[in-house]
Amino acid sequence: MAIVDKYGMVCGLVGELAYRVVNRKGVLQTRPKTRKPSGKTLIENKQFADGSKLSVGFL
């Protein structure tokens, strides 16, 4: 959902387009795609989750 601010600038997503304000200028971009992690990223995510679970017990 896009929002129009008090200056008339659009900010947010509309369909496949993303409106942004950069250096006080309106920029129109294609909507960013989400990527699924694979390979080593999945292993690193699992290791981080395991480490986080261990550290919770020490607080």
C-alpha positions in Angstrom: 0.0 0.0 0.0 1.4 3.4 -0.9 1.0 6.5 1.2 0.9 10.1 0.1 2.7 12.4 2.6 1.8 16.0 3.3 4.1 17.2 0.5 2.4 15.1 -2.1 5.2 12.5 -2.4 4.1 8.9 -2.8 5.9 6.2 -0.7 5.3 2.5 -0.7 4.3 -0.3 -3.1 1.7 -0.2 -5.8 1.3 -3.4 -7.7 4.8 -4.3 -9.1 6.2 -0.8 -8.5 7.9 0.7 -5.5 7.9 4.4 -4.9 10.6 5.8 -2.8 11.9 9.2 -1.8 15.7 9.6 -2.2 17.4 13.0 -1.5 14.0 14.6 -1.6 13.2 13.2 -5.1 10.6 10.7 -6.0 12.0 7.4 -7.4 10.0 4.7 -9.1 11.5 1.2 -9.2 10.3 -2.3 -9.9 9.2 -4.2 -6.8 12.1 -6.1 -5.2 11.8 -9.9 -5.5 12.2 -12.1 -2.4 14.9 -14.8 -2.7 15.0 -18.1 -1.1 18.2 -18.9 0.8 20.1 -22.0 -0.5 23.4 -23.8 0.0 25.8 -22.4 2.5 23.3 -19.7 3.6 21.0 -22.3 4.9 23.8 -23.9 6.9 24.9 -20.5 8.3 21.3 -19.7 9.3 21.0 -23.0 11.1 24.3 -22.4 13.0 23.2 -18.9 14.0 19.8 -20.3 15.2 21.6 -22.9 17.3 24.0 -20.3 18.8 21.1 -18.0 19.6 19.3 -20.8 21.4 22.4 -21.5 23.5 23.0 -17.9 24.4 19.4 -17.4 25.7 20.1 -19.8 28.6 23.0 -17.5 29.8 20.9 -14.4 30.3 
